[in-house]
Tab-separated table of C-alpha atoms in Angstrom:
chain	number	residue	atom	x	y	z
A	1	MET	CA	113.066	177.808	40.546
A	2	ASN	CA	111.590	177.925	43.955
A	3	LYS	CA	111.457	174.005	43.322
A	4	PHE	CA	114.447	173.224	43.712
A	5	PHE	CA	115.380	175.230	46.851
A	6	GLY	CA	115.968	172.198	50.283
A	7	THR	CA	117.184	168.811	49.213
A	8	GLY	CA	116.713	166.785	46.105
A	9	VAL	CA	118.152	162.905	46.559
A	10	ALA	CA	120.136	161.600	43.509
A	11	MET	CA	118.251	157.872	43.649
A	12	ALA	CA	119.646	155.008	43.493
A	13	THR	CA	118.796	152.559	40.988
A	14	PRO	CA	117.803	149.050	42.432
A	15	PHE	CA	119.014	145.949	41.428
A	16	GLN	CA	117.356	142.789	41.622
A	17	THR	CA	120.136	139.845	42.824
A	18	ASP	CA	120.718	138.772	39.400
A	19	GLY	CA	121.329	143.177	37.937
A	20	GLN	CA	118.082	143.503	36.821
A	21	VAL	CA	116.085	147.079	37.480
A	22	ASP	CA	113.812	146.358	40.413
A	23	TYR	CA	110.688	148.335	39.390
A	24	ASN	CA	108.721	147.564	42.537
A	25	ALA	CA	111.779	148.552	44.652
A	26	LEU	CA	111.798	151.355	43.069
A	27	ARG	CA	108.287	152.651	43.810
A	28	ASP	CA	109.591	151.884	47.269
A	29	LEU	CA	112.810	153.741	47.504
A	30	ILE	CA	109.856	156.659	45.482
A	31	ASN	CA	107.490	156.531	47.861
A	32	TYR	CA	110.065	156.175	50.876
A	33	LEU	CA	111.687	159.404	49.846
A	34	ILE	CA	108.527	161.521	49.183
A	35	ASP	CA	107.493	160.423	52.622
A	36	GLY	CA	110.622	161.383	54.655
A	37	GLY	CA	109.705	165.225	53.383
A	38	VAL	CA	112.662	165.484	50.274
A	39	GLU	CA	111.956	168.461	48.100
A	40	TYR	CA	112.907	166.560	45.137
A	41	LEU	CA	113.813	163.899	42.947
A	42	VAL	CA	117.005	163.159	40.511
A	43	SER	CA	116.174	159.863	38.166
A	44	LEU	CA	119.339	158.788	36.494
A	45	GLY	CA	122.069	160.523	38.190
A	46	THR	CA	125.552	159.644	39.140
A	47	THR	CA	124.042	157.361	42.626
A	48	GLY	CA	121.651	155.808	39.439
A	49	GLU	CA	124.100	154.109	37.876
A	50	SER	CA	123.721	155.941	34.930
A	51	VAL	CA	127.043	154.681	33.002
A	52	THR	CA	125.972	151.181	33.788
A	53	LEU	CA	122.072	151.265	32.135
A	54	SER	CA	121.421	150.704	28.342
A	55	LYS	CA	119.393	153.329	26.792
A	56	ASP	CA	116.749	151.090	26.509
A	57	GLU	CA	116.567	150.953	30.508
A	58	LYS	CA	117.097	154.645	31.299
A	59	LYS	CA	113.567	155.336	29.507
A	60	LYS	CA	112.130	152.733	30.946
A	61	VAL	CA	112.835	154.067	34.496
A	62	TRP	CA	112.578	157.138	33.655
A	63	ALA	CA	108.649	156.787	32.447
A	64	PHE	CA	108.348	154.529	36.062
A	65	THR	CA	109.853	156.970	38.013
A	66	ALA	CA	106.948	159.589	36.580
A	67	GLU	CA	105.281	157.354	36.829
A	68	VAL	CA	105.210	156.377	40.434
A	69	ASN	CA	106.125	159.914	41.025
A	70	ASN	CA	102.984	161.374	40.066
A	71	GLY	CA	103.949	165.198	40.728
A	72	ARG	CA	104.097	165.300	44.104
A	73	VAL	CA	107.516	166.152	44.287
A	74	PRO	CA	109.654	167.929	41.345
A	75	LEU	CA	111.652	165.699	38.563
A	76	VAL	CA	115.279	166.583	37.807
A	77	ALA	CA	116.427	163.665	34.740
A	78	GLY	CA	120.076	163.319	35.092
A	79	ILE	CA	121.308	163.505	31.134
A	80	GLY	CA	124.992	163.192	30.447
A	81	GLY	CA	127.827	162.443	28.710
A	82	ASN	CA	131.495	162.891	27.366
A	83	ASN	CA	130.178	162.830	23.471
A	84	THR	CA	128.375	165.913	22.781
A	85	TYR	CA	126.684	164.798	20.311
A	86	GLU	CA	125.038	162.282	21.333
A	87	VAL	CA	124.217	163.580	24.790
A	88	VAL	CA	122.456	166.552	22.715
A	89	ASN	CA	120.739	164.318	20.436
A	90	GLU	CA	119.435	162.184	23.719
A	91	VAL	CA	117.655	166.113	25.095
A	92	LYS	CA	116.397	166.522	22.105
A	93	SER	CA	114.250	162.916	22.405
A	94	PHE	CA	113.557	162.895	26.117
A	95	ASP	CA	109.749	162.590	26.868
A	96	THR	CA	109.749	165.560	29.061
A	97	THR	CA	106.280	164.313	30.648
A	98	GLY	CA	106.373	164.824	34.659
A	99	TYR	CA	109.649	166.327	34.838
A	100	ASP	CA	111.325	169.812	35.373
A	101	ALA	CA	115.117	169.514	34.721
A	102	ILE	CA	117.837	168.586	33.565
A	103	LEU	CA	120.763	167.640	35.154
A	104	SER	CA	123.352	167.198	33.275
A	105	ALA	CA	127.477	166.559	34.705
A	106	SER	CA	130.591	167.963	32.737
A	107	PRO	CA	132.674	165.675	30.471
A	108	ASN	CA	134.097	163.177	31.856
A	109	TYR	CA	137.834	161.540	30.380
A	110	ASN	CA	138.543	164.320	27.963
A	111	LYS	CA	138.964	166.667	29.733
A	112	PRO	CA	138.603	169.556	27.540
A	113	THR	CA	139.109	173.217	28.065
A	114	GLN	CA	136.857	175.500	29.812
A	115	GLU	CA	136.250	176.481	26.146
A	116	GLY	CA	135.073	173.353	26.045
A	117	ILE	CA	133.130	173.142	28.351
A	118	TYR	CA	131.202	176.268	27.215
A	119	GLN	CA	131.016	174.982	24.000
A	120	HIS	CA	129.365	171.163	25.430
A	121	TYR	CA	126.322	173.404	27.248
A	122	LYS	CA	125.846	176.020	24.752
A	123	ALA	CA	124.840	172.884	22.367
A	124	ILE	CA	123.179	171.892	25.838
A	125	ALA	CA	120.883	174.453	26.558
A	126	GLU	CA	119.472	175.214	22.945
A	127	ALA	CA	118.507	172.371	22.411
A	128	SER	CA	116.782	171.365	25.690
A	129	PRO	CA	113.102	171.320	26.355
A	130	LEU	CA	113.443	172.047	29.781
A	131	PRO	CA	115.936	173.798	31.955
A	132	VAL	CA	119.122	172.814	32.554
A	133	ILE	CA	121.647	172.521	36.008
A	134	LEU	CA	124.559	172.093	35.584
A	135	TYR	CA	127.177	169.546	36.930
A	136	ASN	CA	130.630	170.298	37.974
A	137	VAL	CA	132.726	167.658	40.050
A	138	PRO	CA	135.907	167.264	39.372
A	139	SER	CA	136.509	163.870	41.241
A	140	ARG	CA	134.560	162.072	38.782
A	141	THR	CA	135.570	163.321	35.130
A	142	GLY	CA	138.834	164.681	35.671
A	143	SER	CA	138.194	168.504	34.975
A	144	ASN	CA	136.409	171.878	36.805
A	145	VAL	CA	133.553	174.137	35.288
A	146	SER	CA	135.701	177.020	36.807
A	147	ALA	CA	133.388	179.780	38.456
A	148	GLU	CA	134.187	182.441	35.661
A	149	THR	CA	132.524	179.078	32.714
A	150	THR	CA	129.818	178.757	35.698
A	151	VAL	CA	129.168	182.584	35.907
A	152	ARG	CA	128.866	183.009	31.830
A	153	LEU	CA	127.285	180.143	31.420
A	154	ALA	CA	124.431	181.724	33.462
A	155	GLN	CA	124.723	184.721	32.179
A	156	ASP	CA	124.429	183.464	28.210
A	157	PHE	CA	121.635	180.961	28.981
A	158	LYS	CA	118.207	182.023	30.826
A	159	ASN	CA	117.456	177.661	30.800
A	160	ILE	CA	120.831	177.365	32.613
A	161	ILE	CA	119.204	177.678	36.523
A	162	GLY	CA	121.335	176.234	39.034
A	163	MET	CA	125.157	174.339	39.358
A	164	LYS	CA	125.078	171.271	41.407
A	165	GLU	CA	128.735	172.292	42.745
A	166	ALA	CA	130.762	168.858	44.126
A	167	SER	CA	134.620	170.928	43.944
A	168	GLY	CA	134.779	171.321	47.142
A	169	ASN	CA	136.412	174.655	47.138
A	170	PHE	CA	135.312	177.247	48.786
A	171	ASP	CA	137.274	180.272	46.671
A	172	GLN	CA	135.404	178.739	44.148
A	173	LEU	CA	132.189	178.363	45.321
A	174	ASN	CA	132.458	182.145	46.278
A	175	GLN	CA	133.248	183.698	42.935
A	176	ILE	CA	130.193	181.595	41.914
A	177	MET	CA	128.281	183.691	44.750
A	178	ARG	CA	129.655	186.513	43.801
A	179	ASP	CA	129.215	186.586	40.823
A	180	LYS	CA	126.212	184.500	39.720
A	181	PRO	CA	123.338	185.812	38.433
A	182	GLU	CA	120.882	186.799	41.052
A	183	ASP	CA	118.131	183.604	40.343
A	184	PHE	CA	121.277	181.654	39.494
A	185	LEU	CA	121.169	178.567	41.852
A	186	LEU	CA	124.137	177.162	43.500
A	187	ILE	CA	123.417	173.882	44.401
A	188	SER	CA	125.711	171.397	46.824
A	189	GLY	CA	126.416	168.528	45.138
A	190	ASP	CA	128.743	167.477	48.024
A	191	ASP	CA	126.602	165.908	50.871
A	192	PRO	CA	129.038	166.842	53.614
A	193	ILE	CA	129.616	170.682	53.317
A	194	SER	CA	126.509	171.365	52.238
A	195	LEU	CA	125.628	173.288	55.225
A	196	PRO	CA	128.303	175.504	54.980
A	197	MET	CA	127.008	176.517	50.929
A	198	ILE	CA	123.832	177.144	51.967
A	199	ALA	CA	125.295	179.427	54.797
A	200	LEU	CA	127.308	181.230	51.592
A	201	GLY	CA	124.652	181.243	50.192
A	202	GLY	CA	123.130	177.877	48.459
A	203	ALA	CA	119.956	177.073	47.613
A	204	GLY	CA	120.118	173.366	49.150
A	205	VAL	CA	121.390	169.993	48.074
A	206	ILE	CA	121.614	167.312	45.174
A	207	SER	CA	122.345	164.317	48.057
A	208	VAL	CA	123.106	160.646	48.179
A	209	VAL	CA	123.302	160.752	51.625
A	210	GLY	CA	119.620	161.287	51.764
A	211	ASN	CA	118.505	158.453	50.370
A	212	ALA	CA	118.606	156.645	53.238
A	213	LEU	CA	118.021	159.675	55.441
A	214	PRO	CA	115.392	161.794	54.631
A	215	ARG	CA	114.169	162.745	56.467
A	216	GLN	CA	117.079	163.564	59.621
A	217	PHE	CA	118.995	165.178	56.264
A	218	SER	CA	116.015	167.169	54.953
A	219	ASP	CA	114.935	168.487	57.887
A	220	MET	CA	119.249	169.597	58.499
A	221	ILE	CA	118.754	171.564	55.329
A	222	ARG	CA	115.916	173.320	55.522
A	223	LEU	CA	116.882	174.423	59.131
A	224	CYS	CA	119.840	175.799	56.720
A	225	LEU	CA	118.478	177.377	54.623
A	226	LYS	CA	115.491	179.437	57.815
A	227	GLY	CA	119.353	180.065	59.132
A	228	ASP	CA	119.332	178.262	62.419
A	229	PHE	CA	122.008	177.445	61.630
A	230	LYS	CA	122.757	176.181	66.006
A	231	SER	CA	120.171	173.689	65.409
A	232	ALA	CA	121.220	172.940	62.140
A	233	GLN	CA	124.462	172.199	63.577
A	234	LYS	CA	122.888	169.548	65.333
A	235	GLY	CA	121.478	167.332	62.800
A	236	HIS	CA	124.899	167.765	60.361
A	237	SER	CA	127.404	166.586	63.117
A	238	SER	CA	125.330	163.552	64.019
A	239	MET	CA	124.934	161.877	60.715
A	240	ILE	CA	129.150	163.348	60.061
A	241	GLU	CA	130.286	159.271	61.315
A	242	PHE	CA	127.137	158.315	58.565
A	243	THR	CA	128.349	160.008	55.333
A	244	ARG	CA	131.908	159.320	55.641
A	245	MET	CA	131.083	155.284	55.562
A	246	MET	CA	128.809	155.812	52.690
A	247	PHE	CA	131.867	156.621	50.057
A	248	ALA	CA	134.447	155.184	52.095
A	249	GLU	CA	134.321	152.246	49.424
A	250	GLY	CA	133.216	154.079	46.592
A	251	SER	CA	129.064	155.153	45.703
A	252	PRO	CA	126.319	154.528	45.726
A	253	ALA	CA	127.935	150.985	46.931
A	254	GLY	CA	127.685	152.083	51.091
A	255	VAL	CA	124.048	154.156	50.490
A	256	LYS	CA	122.293	150.802	48.847
A	257	THR	CA	123.755	148.693	51.921
A	258	ALA	CA	121.984	151.696	54.623
A	259	LEU	CA	119.124	150.632	52.015
A	260	LYS	CA	119.324	147.176	52.980
A	261	ALA	CA	119.318	147.343	56.398
A	262	LEU	CA	116.054	149.957	56.433
A	263	GLY	CA	114.409	147.209	54.042
A	264	VAL	CA	113.893	149.626	50.835
A	265	CYS	CA	116.435	148.033	48.067
A	266	GLY	CA	119.066	145.788	48.593
A	267	ASP	CA	122.326	146.560	47.604
A	268	THR	CA	123.472	144.803	44.323
A	269	VAL	CA	125.254	147.282	42.175
A	270	ARG	CA	126.149	147.060	38.838
A	271	LEU	CA	130.062	146.113	37.901
A	272	PRO	CA	132.389	147.829	37.777
A	273	LEU	CA	131.074	149.043	41.273
A	274	VAL	CA	131.483	145.548	44.042
A	275	GLN	CA	129.240	145.660	47.571
A	276	VAL	CA	131.170	147.024	50.023
A	277	SER	CA	133.057	145.371	52.546
A	278	SER	CA	131.684	142.654	55.414
A	279	THR	CA	133.408	145.202	57.403
A	280	LEU	CA	132.308	148.658	56.630
A	281	ALA	CA	128.446	146.962	55.664
A	282	ASP	CA	128.622	146.017	60.084
A	283	LYS	CA	130.171	149.988	60.549
A	284	ILE	CA	126.880	150.945	58.320
A	285	ILE	CA	124.060	148.744	59.465
A	286	LYS	CA	125.521	149.366	63.170
A	287	GLU	CA	124.819	153.396	62.341
A	288	THR	CA	122.116	153.373	59.794
A	289	GLN	CA	120.309	151.892	63.029
A	290	LYS	CA	121.442	153.768	65.046
A	291	LEU	CA	120.533	157.454	63.491
A	292	ASP	CA	116.840	156.124	62.014
A	293	GLN	CA	115.637	155.976	65.325
A	294	ILE	CA	116.561	159.671	66.416
A	295	LYS	CA	114.220	162.220	65.881
A	296	SER	CA	114.983	165.268	63.879
A	297	PRO	CA	114.500	168.952	65.083
A	298	GLN	CA	111.648	170.056	62.486
A	299	GLY	CA	112.864	172.152	59.403
């Protein structure tokens, strides 16, 4: 699955000031990211505030995204939840037109055992018409998908092609890299540690920061994948403070502030999320303007 090497972006969902989906801004964002050189796009992952969109809104966003993309880059749809039966039904009914894979976060809140997580993903894999990318993000779900469970799923289901890993646990990452099938993709789900993850053998990243800095971030990742870590380090270091700001008061509020500063879309988020404080917004705007002027080394 070479199409998922490099930089994928977990796209933000632009909203109008009244909270409705801003489709004109979504078109602008898709074009901005593709023009910025990212390898693929993820529609309605966590960064897309998918949990606050209705089923009808999600269908419209997915269809619109596929239409605007028009086959230019691979597309991944975020379909997950903590009710396995409901997730399976959503996967079965998903209109796959224009899409290449499904990204599914492990169940949140329920705190299932490892066997429960395995059975959840088993049900999804058996129902999915598209390849499946697992997503482990313990800080949001309240439970961890262990290295053993990841490798077990990778070995048992050929259509489970990768894991977006955001545990930040390098002992776990080492185990996955050692034991996984050769063609199973380990993808960074944590922007600040994408460089060292690729050094371990990772396939790239599904990024939040890439929404605002697609050119800079994807160039840095391509240098990593070429093994030119000395050049990549420069880009990585230049984005450390910006990346910290993106998550300082919650995501995607931070990256939407940067996107507004860049003129791509507004910074409206849906409750229970709120916009970043004015103090942080001022810092983000200044850092965004500075980084937007920097020429990246060619990846």
